[in-house]
Amino acid sequence: MRPEALNPLFVETEALEGVGPKLRRPLEKLGLTRVKDIAYHLPDRFVERRAVADLDEASVGENIIVALTVREHRASTGRGPFRAMAEDALGNSCALTYFGRASYSARKLLPLGEKRWIAGRLEQYGQMLQIVHPEHVSEDAAAPLGQLREPVYALSEGLTQGRVAHLVAQALKALPMLPEWAEPGLVARLRWPAWREALIEAHRSHDPAGRDRLAFDELLANSLALMLVRESNRAQSGTPLVGDGRLRARLKLPFALTGAQVRSIGEIEGDIAQKAPMLRLLQGDVGSGKTVVALSAMLIAVEAGAQAAMLAPTEILARQHHETLTRMAAGTGVEIALLTGRDKGRARESILMGLVDGSIDILVGTHAIFQDTVAYKNLALVVIDEQHRFGVGQRLMLARKGRRTPHCLAMTATPIPRTLTLAQYGEMDVSRLDELPPGRQAIDTRVVATERMDDVVGAMARHLEGGGQAYWVCPMVRESESDDLAAAEARYAGLKARFGDAVVLVHGQLKPEAKDAAMERFASGGAKLLVATTVIEVGVDVPNATLMVIEQAERFGLAQLHQLRGRVGRGSDKSVCLLLRGNALSETARKRLALMRETQDGFRLAEEDLELRGGGELLGTRQSGDTPFRIASLEQIQRLLPLAHDDARLLMERDGGLTGPRGEAARLLLYLFERDWGVQLLRGG
Ligand code: ADP
Ligand code: MG
């Protein structure tokens, strides 16, 4: 139950004055649904204005506040703007220009012969000075002079700066007084304001200490919650699994394991021999050989007389895993079954029976394998593939299946940097497959100017004629989604005109069935060219696809480019990746593309990506969704996460966890940042 003190913050935005059904939508678009979200909708930046006595003091392009007297109204002609011609104390004239509907109110706002204080950006239009859509117009000096510095918020259609500011002001009034959850020594040393002051001040000025404090709070909540998960996991009982090696001995692999694979299997073996359930993340680039590590772990479970299950994020991946595992384990006599949402009737019944009576040793499937109707005889190990698709909440739910908590091995092909690994998976131990199997051919990566599109299409034609398959990736960036989608569809139409029905299109707005069908046609070789936005399923394995074209590669982050490129280079043939670039490249984009050419090491790319983005990052320009945080920037995560982590540990080990006085405050923090699964676990466990 959420502590009462926080209730005012979790009230829906409609409780605020001025928010009705009409305003709710644009707020939701920004992820603002409750008062707390509004309070935490921090400004991207601030406009700084200068008060000037007259226009001679100001320069073009500057944000100013100046007193002007209105001399003439020039009505709009046709689609032209409405202009109020005004002059300053020296008689310099300046137009106040309004387009569209704004011109109706402008007449009333700027009566003839009256003096008004105007805030806005001074521009030159032909011979004329003008201010377009002044941000403030008032009768007396006091109001605009209070606006020398003004926050600029991220908006969505239907919102204005003024509206948001008005809502923020209300939200800030609702802030309760909360006790300090951070370690007092730390707060004093870094001269951090208290939570409430920090939040209020963050809307008034750029105060680095305050912003750090707010970011720290979010990081602390996260670290603490993950630590609680870890703690509670340690208190659970799982089944100690000790194998005798008989099944693994019968595993006939056409290759020798890499050192990293041997090490990882050893780490897993050590974990699952314990009574406390394993929580381990296996991090390894695409192609690093995670599947055989997972299989070895599952075989240990079966050797020990238990069952194992492997969860894949999509139907296709589940099928692929089932095939691969069945092939690899052919000589072992182990029974491996597949269960997805599509299985119905008899087939499904028989699988369910096999799970209960124990004749099925290993089950592979989508989340269907954890439905309530699916019961296991003795499930002791769960492997989750492409971990990043599942949140901590889901991870925990899986762990609750069965009387005893199964050991959990999570796998991800997203090589994230160490700091972010800690933030995202801090409750787990980590094994890294940082060594690719030998004999991998490097992917020939080239950066090509978009102007050479004809050559690229020509190369594609030769590739397809030679019997190869290929990917064509179009960018899809959140803000301009409809434009990007249109561009992808246009590209698809163009390629289809050239290459016919062998071309399929996959994008995020397709229904899952349509997407699956297209992917399957491509995976089975029926389709030759897959045009896709970035939704190409992670882990999809089509070894015959050895050419990839990525359009507007400069718009992608390094990690994303790397993920995409990992779709090729999976067979024995040489693969090529063409990165098409535009002409106006930023320095960062140039560096990114160069790095892509230089290396294929995912961990290195991940670190460099963080470095490049963290360094060049401006307030408010970061992409959301690539970290579990809303407040903390990449740069702050790197700098403050270690502090937050240490502080969380201090709280757990020295300050009595959530029970002491500081713990009470920390509990509020967990709820504030909705990491309360941490609290619930503690109670449940
Ligand atoms: P991941 O799931 O990590 O992307 P996979 O498990 O699918 O990678 O392995 C990629 C390919 O490499 C598969 O064809 C697999 O058989 C092969 N492979 C795995 N381990 C080795 C190894 N030690 N030596 C050679 N090939 C390997
Ligand atoms: Mg895989």
XYZ file of C-alpha atoms in Angstrom, residues 54-380:
327
model
C 14.847 50.729 -26.124
C 15.564 48.746 -29.278
C 18.929 50.427 -29.860
C 20.166 48.487 -26.861
C 19.028 45.147 -28.254
C 20.469 43.037 -31.017
C 18.652 40.929 -33.559
C 18.172 37.361 -32.399
C 18.130 38.319 -28.760
C 15.356 37.514 -26.289
C 14.323 40.818 -24.817
C 11.765 42.575 -22.697
C 10.945 46.067 -23.874
C 8.180 48.659 -23.502
C 6.464 49.541 -26.808
C 3.542 51.790 -27.689
C 1.078 50.509 -30.284
C 0.562 52.918 -33.222
C -1.274 51.010 -35.917
C -3.124 47.757 -36.595
C -2.445 46.246 -39.982
C -5.065 43.648 -40.699
C -3.925 40.531 -42.442
C -4.441 40.443 -46.167
C -5.248 37.025 -47.507
C -3.132 34.514 -45.653
C -0.673 37.131 -44.430
C -0.181 37.849 -40.728
C -1.766 40.503 -38.552
C 0.724 43.154 -37.470
C 0.560 45.654 -34.657
C 3.057 48.386 -35.507
C 4.620 49.740 -32.337
C 7.449 52.016 -31.311
C 9.893 52.265 -28.462
C 10.824 55.259 -26.297
C 13.162 56.594 -29.034
C 10.612 56.223 -31.803
C 12.181 53.081 -33.342
C 9.450 51.018 -34.856
C 8.892 47.315 -34.459
C 6.149 45.035 -35.719
C 4.396 42.610 -33.411
C 3.403 39.850 -35.774
C 0.691 37.235 -35.360
C -0.260 34.398 -37.650
C -3.517 32.480 -37.858
C -5.943 32.449 -35.008
C -3.598 34.239 -32.658
C -4.381 37.477 -34.516
C -7.912 37.652 -33.094
C -6.757 38.075 -29.528
C -3.807 40.237 -30.547
C -6.066 43.221 -31.310
C -7.438 43.206 -27.793
C -4.054 42.544 -26.258
C -2.484 45.509 -28.044
C -4.923 48.462 -28.092
C -3.977 51.479 -30.224
C -2.070 54.194 -28.407
C -1.325 52.069 -25.357
C 2.022 51.144 -23.912
C 2.737 47.462 -23.317
C 5.630 45.431 -21.952
C 6.576 42.845 -24.517
C 8.749 39.736 -24.074
C 9.964 37.914 -27.156
C 12.694 37.343 -29.647
C 13.747 40.299 -31.760
C 14.015 39.509 -35.460
C 14.744 41.339 -38.651
C 12.226 40.996 -41.467
C 13.384 42.845 -44.571
C 13.955 46.417 -43.391
C 11.682 45.940 -40.426
C 12.297 44.833 -36.849
C 9.688 42.451 -35.586
C 8.738 40.113 -32.777
C 6.665 37.139 -33.886
C 4.106 35.890 -31.380
C 5.464 37.714 -28.314
C 5.632 35.289 -25.401
C 4.306 37.839 -22.948
C 2.349 41.057 -23.279
C 1.420 42.996 -20.161
C 0.322 46.400 -18.982
C 2.840 46.844 -16.222
C 6.506 46.153 -15.893
C 6.367 43.797 -12.947
C 5.041 40.742 -14.755
C 7.508 40.600 -17.646
C 10.412 41.499 -15.422
C 9.555 38.418 -13.422
C 10.112 36.482 -16.661
C 13.745 37.244 -17.219
C 14.363 33.561 -17.068
C 11.711 31.127 -18.174
C 11.652 27.356 -18.403
C 11.149 25.716 -21.778
C 9.321 22.409 -21.561
C 8.967 19.566 -23.990
C 5.510 19.907 -25.530
C 3.162 17.842 -27.598
C 0.483 19.080 -29.949
C -2.217 20.922 -28.034
C 0.053 22.181 -25.277
C 1.703 25.543 -24.846
C 4.543 26.629 -22.589
C 2.106 28.728 -20.607
C -0.271 25.831 -20.014
C 2.481 23.517 -18.904
C 3.944 26.164 -16.624
C 0.529 26.658 -15.058
C 0.160 22.921 -14.414
C 3.674 22.653 -13.070
C 2.993 25.477 -10.629
C -0.032 23.607 -9.307
C 1.839 20.328 -9.086
C 4.660 21.952 -7.155
C 2.149 23.351 -4.684
C 1.001 19.816 -4.009
C 4.460 18.565 -3.084
C 4.465 17.144 0.430
C 7.334 17.512 2.859
C 9.216 14.238 2.836
C 11.993 13.032 5.096
C 15.535 12.683 3.731
C 16.271 9.257 2.258
C 19.802 9.892 1.062
C 22.681 9.507 3.473
C 22.952 12.896 5.271
C 26.748 12.965 4.985
C 26.504 12.605 1.211
C 23.880 15.309 0.929
C 26.014 17.685 2.968
C 29.222 16.897 1.096
C 27.695 17.514 -2.326
C 25.649 20.484 -1.079
C 22.462 19.015 -2.354
C 19.152 20.697 -1.597
C 16.382 18.625 -0.035
C 14.072 16.767 -2.419
C 11.265 19.322 -2.390
C 13.495 22.347 -2.834
C 15.431 20.594 -5.562
C 12.275 19.881 -7.503
C 10.896 23.403 -7.143
C 14.214 24.966 -8.074
C 14.631 22.697 -11.083
C 11.724 24.521 -12.714
C 13.201 27.934 -11.970
C 16.812 27.763 -12.953
C 19.500 25.479 -14.126
C 20.825 24.307 -10.816
C 23.281 21.438 -11.378
C 23.360 20.333 -7.737
C 19.575 20.134 -7.598
C 19.308 18.257 -10.879
C 21.946 15.827 -9.642
C 20.002 15.278 -6.492
C 16.838 14.463 -8.405
C 18.712 12.086 -10.677
C 20.375 10.496 -7.690
C 16.981 9.847 -6.095
C 15.870 7.934 -9.134
C 19.090 5.931 -9.270
C 18.941 5.212 -5.563
C 15.371 3.953 -5.845
C 16.450 1.638 -8.619
C 19.558 0.320 -6.879
C 17.662 -0.218 -3.689
C 14.824 -2.079 -5.363
C 17.248 -4.354 -7.178
C 19.070 -5.021 -3.938
C 15.810 -5.945 -2.267
C 15.077 -8.381 -5.065
C 18.468 -9.882 -4.595
C 18.037 -10.114 -0.870
C 14.648 -11.752 -1.109
C 15.926 -14.142 -3.724
C 18.668 -15.208 -1.393
C 16.050 -16.088 1.184
C 14.042 -18.275 -1.201
C 14.639 -21.925 -1.590
C 15.298 -23.471 -4.957
C 16.348 -26.956 -5.886
C 20.081 -27.569 -5.728
C 20.968 -29.102 -9.097
C 24.052 -31.266 -9.325
C 24.457 -33.166 -12.576
C 26.532 -36.283 -13.111
C 27.590 -35.237 -16.610
C 26.070 -38.231 -18.377
C 23.904 -36.178 -20.755
C 26.488 -33.520 -21.425
C 28.919 -36.309 -22.339
C 26.528 -37.454 -25.051
C 26.196 -33.996 -26.514
C 27.946 -34.185 -29.864
C 29.013 -30.693 -30.853
C 30.751 -30.007 -34.166
C 32.999 -27.506 -32.426
C 35.000 -26.984 -29.272
C 33.571 -24.565 -26.738
C 35.262 -21.197 -26.442
C 36.985 -20.235 -23.213
C 34.180 -17.786 -22.448
C 31.556 -20.504 -22.913
C 33.399 -22.909 -20.633
C 33.760 -20.208 -18.001
C 30.088 -19.234 -18.192
C 28.887 -22.815 -17.951
C 31.135 -23.227 -14.913
C 29.648 -20.160 -13.267
C 26.129 -21.400 -13.880
C 26.974 -24.877 -12.621
C 28.317 -23.347 -9.426
C 25.171 -21.255 -8.929
C 22.575 -23.930 -9.491
C 24.287 -26.353 -7.166
C 23.207 -23.980 -4.392
C 19.892 -23.929 -2.632
C 19.380 -20.198 -3.219
C 17.940 -19.755 -6.690
C 20.351 -18.531 -9.326
C 19.764 -15.082 -10.805
C 22.302 -14.791 -13.557
C 22.521 -12.776 -16.720
C 24.379 -14.202 -19.687
C 25.501 -11.290 -21.804
C 26.865 -12.127 -25.200
C 26.893 -10.547 -28.573
C 24.893 -12.028 -31.408
C 26.653 -15.160 -32.550
C 28.687 -15.538 -29.384
C 27.080 -18.913 -28.740
C 24.620 -18.405 -25.924
C 22.376 -21.258 -27.008
C 24.841 -24.001 -26.226
C 25.516 -22.460 -22.826
C 21.791 -22.490 -22.129
C 21.508 -26.067 -23.329
C 24.351 -27.193 -21.076
C 22.651 -25.574 -18.116
C 19.365 -27.246 -18.953
C 21.065 -30.609 -19.356
C 22.520 -30.289 -15.867
C 18.983 -29.756 -14.582
C 17.782 -32.857 -16.420
C 20.749 -34.890 -15.216
C 19.698 -33.896 -11.719
C 16.215 -35.249 -12.381
C 14.449 -31.928 -12.906
C 12.825 -30.039 -15.779
C 13.933 -26.858 -17.510
C 12.051 -24.287 -19.558
C 13.227 -21.744 -22.069
C 11.242 -18.595 -22.751
C 11.579 -16.735 -26.039
C 10.041 -13.325 -26.733
C 8.394 -14.313 -30.009
C 6.855 -17.299 -31.670
C 9.499 -17.413 -34.398
C 12.353 -17.363 -31.953
C 10.716 -20.100 -29.910
C 10.492 -22.281 -33.013
C 14.064 -21.606 -33.980
C 15.291 -22.436 -30.495
C 13.279 -25.615 -30.428
C 14.787 -26.751 -33.703
C 18.339 -25.880 -32.720
C 18.127 -27.487 -29.306
C 16.511 -30.627 -30.679
C 19.254 -30.940 -33.283
C 22.078 -30.352 -30.810
C 20.654 -32.682 -28.178
C 19.745 -35.424 -30.646
C 22.088 -38.012 -29.131
C 21.144 -37.414 -25.535
C 17.666 -38.912 -25.453
C 16.347 -35.794 -23.770
C 12.722 -34.938 -24.602
C 12.328 -31.345 -25.796
C 8.877 -29.917 -26.522
C 7.581 -26.681 -27.988
C 4.590 -24.753 -26.668
C 3.336 -21.486 -28.071
C 0.049 -19.603 -28.022
C -0.829 -21.231 -31.334
C -0.893 -24.761 -30.023
C -4.459 -25.784 -29.307
C -6.502 -28.920 -28.711
C -4.916 -32.369 -28.665
C -1.349 -31.321 -29.341
C -1.496 -28.885 -26.486
C -3.148 -31.401 -24.156
C -0.457 -33.936 -24.813
C 2.286 -31.440 -24.050
C 0.564 -30.431 -20.829
C 0.367 -34.118 -19.849
C 4.031 -34.641 -20.623
C 4.979 -31.728 -18.413
C 2.977 -33.031 -15.486
C 4.131 -36.624 -15.749
C 7.727 -35.581 -16.362
C 8.166 -37.253 -19.737
C 9.067 -33.855 -21.187
C 12.435 -32.719 -19.871
C 12.781 -29.370 -21.551
C 10.032 -27.033 -22.716
C 10.657 -24.212 -25.163
C 8.059 -21.565 -25.851
C 6.644 -18.082 -25.604
C 5.122 -16.676 -22.433
C 2.382 -19.284 -22.935
C 4.637 -21.657 -21.026
C 3.945 -19.772 -17.815
C 0.186 -19.637 -17.999
C -1.664 -20.916 -14.979
C -2.908 -23.962 -16.840
C 0.642 -25.116 -17.469
C 1.853 -27.246 -14.571
C 5.239 -28.886 -14.298
C 6.326 -31.968 -12.449
C 9.558 -30.464 -11.308
C 10.576 -27.205 -12.957
C 13.929 -26.168 -11.551
